[in-house]
Tab-separated table of C-alpha atoms in Angstrom:
chain	number	residue	atom	x	y	z
F	1	VAL	CA	-4.492	11.718	18.914
F	2	GLN	CA	-6.934	9.205	20.359
F	3	LEU	CA	-8.534	6.003	19.144
F	4	VAL	CA	-11.485	4.993	21.309
F	5	GLN	CA	-13.011	1.574	20.763
F	6	SER	CA	-16.469	0.280	21.606
F	7	GLY	CA	-17.024	-1.893	24.653
F	8	ALA	CA	-16.731	-5.606	25.280
F	9	GLU	CA	-19.147	-7.950	23.517
F	10	VAL	CA	-20.513	-11.400	24.368
F	11	LYS	CA	-22.098	-13.298	21.490
F	12	ASN	CA	-23.081	-16.789	20.362
F	13	THR	CA	-21.742	-18.585	17.314
F	14	GLY	CA	-23.494	-17.606	14.097
F	15	GLU	CA	-24.439	-14.144	15.320
F	16	SER	CA	-23.330	-10.934	13.617
F	17	LEU	CA	-21.282	-8.196	15.241
F	18	GLN	CA	-19.857	-4.782	14.485
F	19	ILE	CA	-17.272	-3.067	16.685
F	20	SER	CA	-16.093	0.495	16.258
F	21	CYS	CA	-13.061	2.721	16.615
F	22	GLN	CA	-13.542	6.490	16.803
F	23	ALA	CA	-10.497	8.552	15.897
F	24	SER	CA	-9.810	12.110	16.974
F	25	GLY	CA	-7.008	14.636	17.089
F	26	TYR	CA	-5.702	14.169	13.556
F	27	ASN	CA	-6.764	14.242	9.910
F	28	LEU	CA	-8.002	10.745	8.971
F	29	ASN	CA	-7.278	11.408	5.305
F	30	TYR	CA	-3.541	10.937	5.737
F	31	TYR	CA	-3.277	7.731	7.762
F	32	TRP	CA	-4.365	4.137	7.383
F	33	ILE	CA	-6.453	2.591	10.163
F	34	GLY	CA	-5.867	-1.090	10.798
F	35	TRP	CA	-7.540	-3.831	12.813
F	36	LEU	CA	-5.530	-6.447	14.693
F	37	ARG	CA	-6.420	-9.534	16.686
F	38	GLN	CA	-4.877	-10.980	19.814
F	39	MET	CA	-6.264	-14.366	20.804
F	40	PRO	CA	-6.054	-15.294	24.508
F	41	GLY	CA	-2.413	-15.587	25.546
F	42	LYS	CA	-1.199	-15.264	21.955
F	43	GLY	CA	0.572	-12.789	19.710
F	44	LEU	CA	-0.653	-10.102	17.340
F	45	GLU	CA	-2.175	-10.582	13.881
F	46	TRP	CA	-3.294	-8.054	11.290
F	47	LEU	CA	-6.822	-8.544	9.928
F	48	GLY	CA	-6.742	-5.686	7.475
F	49	ILE	CA	-6.312	-1.987	6.915
F	50	ILE	CA	-8.315	0.865	5.368
F	51	TYR	CA	-7.398	4.302	4.000
F	52	PRO	CA	-10.320	6.564	4.974
F	53	ARG	CA	-9.692	9.098	2.218
F	54	ASP	CA	-10.764	6.684	-0.545
F	55	SER	CA	-11.802	3.576	1.445
F	56	ASP	CA	-8.990	1.556	-0.136
F	57	THR	CA	-9.074	-1.649	1.944
F	58	ARG	CA	-6.494	-4.416	2.136
F	59	TYR	CA	-7.231	-7.693	3.920
F	60	ASN	CA	-5.013	-10.374	5.337
F	61	PRO	CA	-5.945	-13.339	3.087
F	62	SER	CA	-6.402	-15.444	6.235
F	63	PHE	CA	-9.355	-13.266	7.250
F	64	GLN	CA	-10.768	-12.103	3.915
F	65	GLY	CA	-14.380	-13.137	3.498
F	66	HIS	CA	-14.873	-13.606	7.251
F	67	VAL	CA	-14.544	-9.981	8.341
F	68	SER	CA	-15.189	-6.671	6.658
F	69	ILE	CA	-13.649	-3.284	7.406
F	70	SER	CA	-15.304	0.034	6.692
F	71	VAL	CA	-15.086	3.690	7.671
F	72	ALA	CA	-17.528	6.558	8.116
F	73	GLN	CA	-15.652	9.777	7.424
F	74	SER	CA	-18.526	11.876	8.758
F	75	SER	CA	-17.980	10.481	12.257
F	76	ASN	CA	-14.244	9.654	12.008
F	77	THR	CA	-15.124	6.061	12.866
F	78	ALA	CA	-13.758	2.779	11.551
F	79	TYR	CA	-15.648	-0.491	11.867
F	80	LEU	CA	-14.873	-4.187	11.969
F	81	GLN	CA	-17.788	-6.468	11.152
F	82	TRP	CA	-18.583	-10.165	11.200
F	83	ARG	CA	-21.699	-11.679	9.594
F	84	SER	CA	-21.353	-15.032	11.332
F	85	LEU	CA	-19.172	-15.374	14.404
F	86	ARG	CA	-17.208	-18.479	15.336
F	87	ALA	CA	-15.997	-19.521	18.768
F	88	SER	CA	-12.460	-19.041	17.418
F	89	ASP	CA	-13.169	-15.314	16.989
F	90	THR	CA	-12.850	-14.947	20.760
F	91	ALA	CA	-10.048	-12.414	21.156
F	92	ILE	CA	-9.108	-8.835	21.895
F	93	TYR	CA	-9.353	-6.644	18.807
F	94	PHE	CA	-7.289	-3.490	18.456
F	95	CYS	CA	-7.619	-0.655	16.011
F	96	ALA	CA	-4.518	1.372	15.266
F	97	ARG	CA	-3.273	4.257	13.153
F	98	HIS	CA	-0.619	3.279	10.640
F	99	THR	CA	1.616	4.432	7.885
F	100	PRO	CA	4.514	2.317	6.608
F	101	GLN	CA	6.760	5.367	6.952
F	102	THR	CA	5.952	6.078	10.613
F	103	GLY	CA	4.786	2.729	11.969
F	104	THR	CA	1.658	1.894	13.945
F	105	ASP	CA	1.915	4.810	16.276
F	106	PHE	CA	-1.443	5.080	18.056
F	107	TRP	CA	-3.597	2.241	19.285
F	108	GLY	CA	-7.091	1.882	20.637
F	109	GLN	CA	-7.617	0.389	24.078
F	110	GLY	CA	-8.834	-2.926	22.644
F	111	THR	CA	-12.270	-4.566	22.483
F	112	LEU	CA	-12.757	-8.008	24.020
F	113	VAL	CA	-15.050	-10.197	21.939
F	114	THR	CA	-16.212	-13.457	23.533
F	115	VAL	CA	-18.096	-15.952	21.386
F	116	PHE	CA	-19.822	-18.941	22.982
F	117	SER	CA	-20.539	-22.098	21.024
J	1	ASP	CA	3.402	-14.263	3.870
J	2	ILE	CA	6.677	-12.985	5.266
J	3	VAL	CA	7.605	-15.045	8.331
J	4	MET	CA	9.210	-13.196	11.233
J	5	THR	CA	11.339	-15.140	13.722
J	6	GLN	CA	12.486	-13.669	17.029
J	7	SER	CA	15.082	-14.871	19.487
J	8	PRO	CA	15.252	-15.391	22.342
J	9	LEU	CA	11.593	-15.972	23.214
J	10	SER	CA	12.240	-14.938	26.792
J	11	LEU	CA	14.964	-13.264	28.782
J	12	ALA	CA	15.481	-12.061	32.328
J	13	VAL	CA	17.720	-9.068	32.852
J	14	THR	CA	19.153	-7.351	35.921
J	15	PRO	CA	18.212	-3.653	36.089
J	16	GLY	CA	20.967	-1.527	34.585
J	17	GLU	CA	22.232	-4.326	32.379
J	18	PRO	CA	21.806	-4.391	28.578
J	19	ALA	CA	19.423	-6.559	26.601
J	20	SER	CA	19.261	-7.543	22.953
J	21	ILE	CA	16.529	-9.143	20.840
J	22	SER	CA	17.022	-10.521	17.361
J	23	CYS	CA	14.471	-10.597	14.558
J	24	ARG	CA	14.888	-12.366	11.250
J	25	SER	CA	12.552	-12.150	8.246
J	26	SER	CA	11.986	-14.828	5.593
J	27	GLN	CA	12.590	-12.254	2.869
J	28	SER	CA	14.335	-8.918	2.640
J	29	LEU	CA	12.519	-5.932	4.141
J	30	LEU	CA	14.729	-3.469	2.268
J	31	HIS	CA	12.599	-1.492	-0.154
J	32	SER	CA	13.877	0.201	-3.307
J	33	ASP	CA	13.352	3.534	-1.502
J	34	GLY	CA	16.211	2.605	0.815
J	35	ASN	CA	14.044	1.975	3.893
J	36	ASN	CA	13.770	-1.236	5.869
J	37	TYR	CA	10.088	-1.749	6.698
J	38	LEU	CA	10.610	-3.214	10.133
J	39	ASP	CA	9.112	-1.907	13.377
J	40	TRP	CA	9.496	-2.839	17.045
J	41	TYR	CA	6.671	-2.766	19.590
J	42	LEU	CA	6.376	-3.320	23.327
J	43	GLN	CA	3.200	-4.651	24.878
J	44	LYS	CA	3.183	-4.094	28.617
J	45	PRO	CA	1.001	-6.415	30.704
J	46	GLY	CA	-2.687	-5.708	30.151
J	47	LYS	CA	-2.012	-2.812	27.771
J	48	SER	CA	-2.179	-2.046	24.073
J	49	PRO	CA	1.092	-2.358	22.171
J	50	GLN	CA	3.227	0.760	21.822
J	51	LEU	CA	5.560	1.693	18.995
J	52	LEU	CA	9.256	1.814	19.883
J	53	ILE	CA	11.130	1.816	16.568
J	54	TYR	CA	9.999	2.313	12.963
J	55	LEU	CA	11.839	1.845	9.666
J	56	GLY	CA	14.357	-0.361	11.420
J	57	SER	CA	16.186	2.295	13.398
J	58	ASN	CA	14.033	5.372	14.045
J	59	ARG	CA	12.885	5.882	17.622
J	60	ALA	CA	9.234	6.828	17.949
J	61	SER	CA	8.231	10.008	19.720
J	62	GLY	CA	8.721	9.815	23.480
J	63	VAL	CA	10.744	6.592	23.427
J	64	PRO	CA	13.794	6.752	25.711
J	65	ASP	CA	17.163	6.793	23.968
J	66	ARG	CA	18.202	3.595	25.776
J	67	PHE	CA	16.210	1.821	23.042
J	68	SER	CA	17.872	1.441	19.644
J	69	GLY	CA	17.177	-0.533	16.503
J	70	SER	CA	19.608	-1.700	13.855
J	71	GLY	CA	19.918	-4.059	10.923
J	72	SER	CA	19.014	-4.299	7.270
J	73	GLY	CA	17.575	-6.772	4.805
J	74	THR	CA	16.590	-9.833	6.814
J	75	ASP	CA	18.396	-9.401	10.148
J	76	PHE	CA	17.449	-6.850	12.770
J	77	THR	CA	18.225	-6.178	16.421
J	78	LEU	CA	16.563	-4.243	19.213
J	79	LYS	CA	18.922	-3.189	21.991
J	80	ILE	CA	18.164	-1.764	25.396
J	81	SER	CA	21.328	-0.200	26.761
J	82	ARG	CA	20.278	-0.267	30.416
J	83	VAL	CA	17.118	-2.160	31.306
J	84	GLU	CA	14.711	-0.558	33.759
J	85	ALA	CA	11.840	-2.136	35.673
J	86	GLU	CA	9.291	-0.376	33.445
J	87	ASP	CA	10.653	-2.201	30.373
J	88	VAL	CA	8.981	-5.508	31.302
J	89	GLY	CA	6.567	-6.878	28.749
J	90	ILE	CA	6.537	-8.610	25.388
J	91	TYR	CA	8.558	-7.187	22.515
J	92	TYR	CA	7.434	-7.791	18.942
J	93	CYS	CA	9.070	-7.080	15.622
J	94	MET	CA	6.729	-6.501	12.694
J	95	GLN	CA	7.214	-6.180	8.955
J	96	ASP	CA	5.109	-3.624	7.105
J	97	LEU	CA	6.701	-4.065	3.713
J	98	GLN	CA	3.740	-6.025	2.351
J	99	MET	CA	0.214	-6.776	3.504
J	100	ALA	CA	-0.463	-9.075	5.320
J	101	TYR	CA	1.836	-7.374	7.817
J	102	THR	CA	3.259	-9.983	10.156
J	103	PHE	CA	4.716	-10.066	13.660
J	104	GLY	CA	7.358	-12.171	15.276
J	105	GLN	CA	6.278	-14.566	18.038
J	106	GLY	CA	7.225	-12.071	20.732
J	107	THR	CA	10.045	-11.947	23.295
J	108	LYS	CA	9.063	-11.754	26.948
J	109	LEU	CA	11.342	-9.555	29.039
J	110	ASP	CA	11.372	-10.010	32.809
J	111	ILE	CA	13.447	-8.390	35.507
J	112	LYS	CA	15.771	-10.553	37.600
């Protein structure tokens, strides 16, 4: 099992951005894929989670409306998107495989997003 | 949201000695299916987090048996029977009973 994330990004406030997470080595239909944020020197926060089989998506209310999560089954890739970045979006973003019954057992390497105001 | 509170926030342990981290949730994590939806993770410096324990007490694949999880309802504990140098990092508990899943503040483990 591997989750490989896209590379670091440097953006300005107000710009849009999409980062990706390509999964391999397992059947995407049976596991949720989640996105998490880690701001500089801080702890972990869930942004949301998607079930690729039917695209059922659940958002953390704190982030709903600011980010969107999607998946392309054809390429086994999950996406995290912003339409208008803020300086406070500067963080490392992780994707991860999850089921409540087995935990968040595989993680991507993280994508550093830096947003300048 | 369910609030997760860990203690202590930091500890320094001599190699070979035990360590214990407590995690308390603002509401019960015991589901009607009998499982406690509480996981433990370790984030080593500069790395992605790794799963240690799921459903309160189940060790993840490849996790050494010196790590154990216990507890039910709102009170949980992670124990390391004999700390090794490779165990340094930040330990997080996390509830996955209800979205938004939430983490504790983290407990930083250092070696004396």
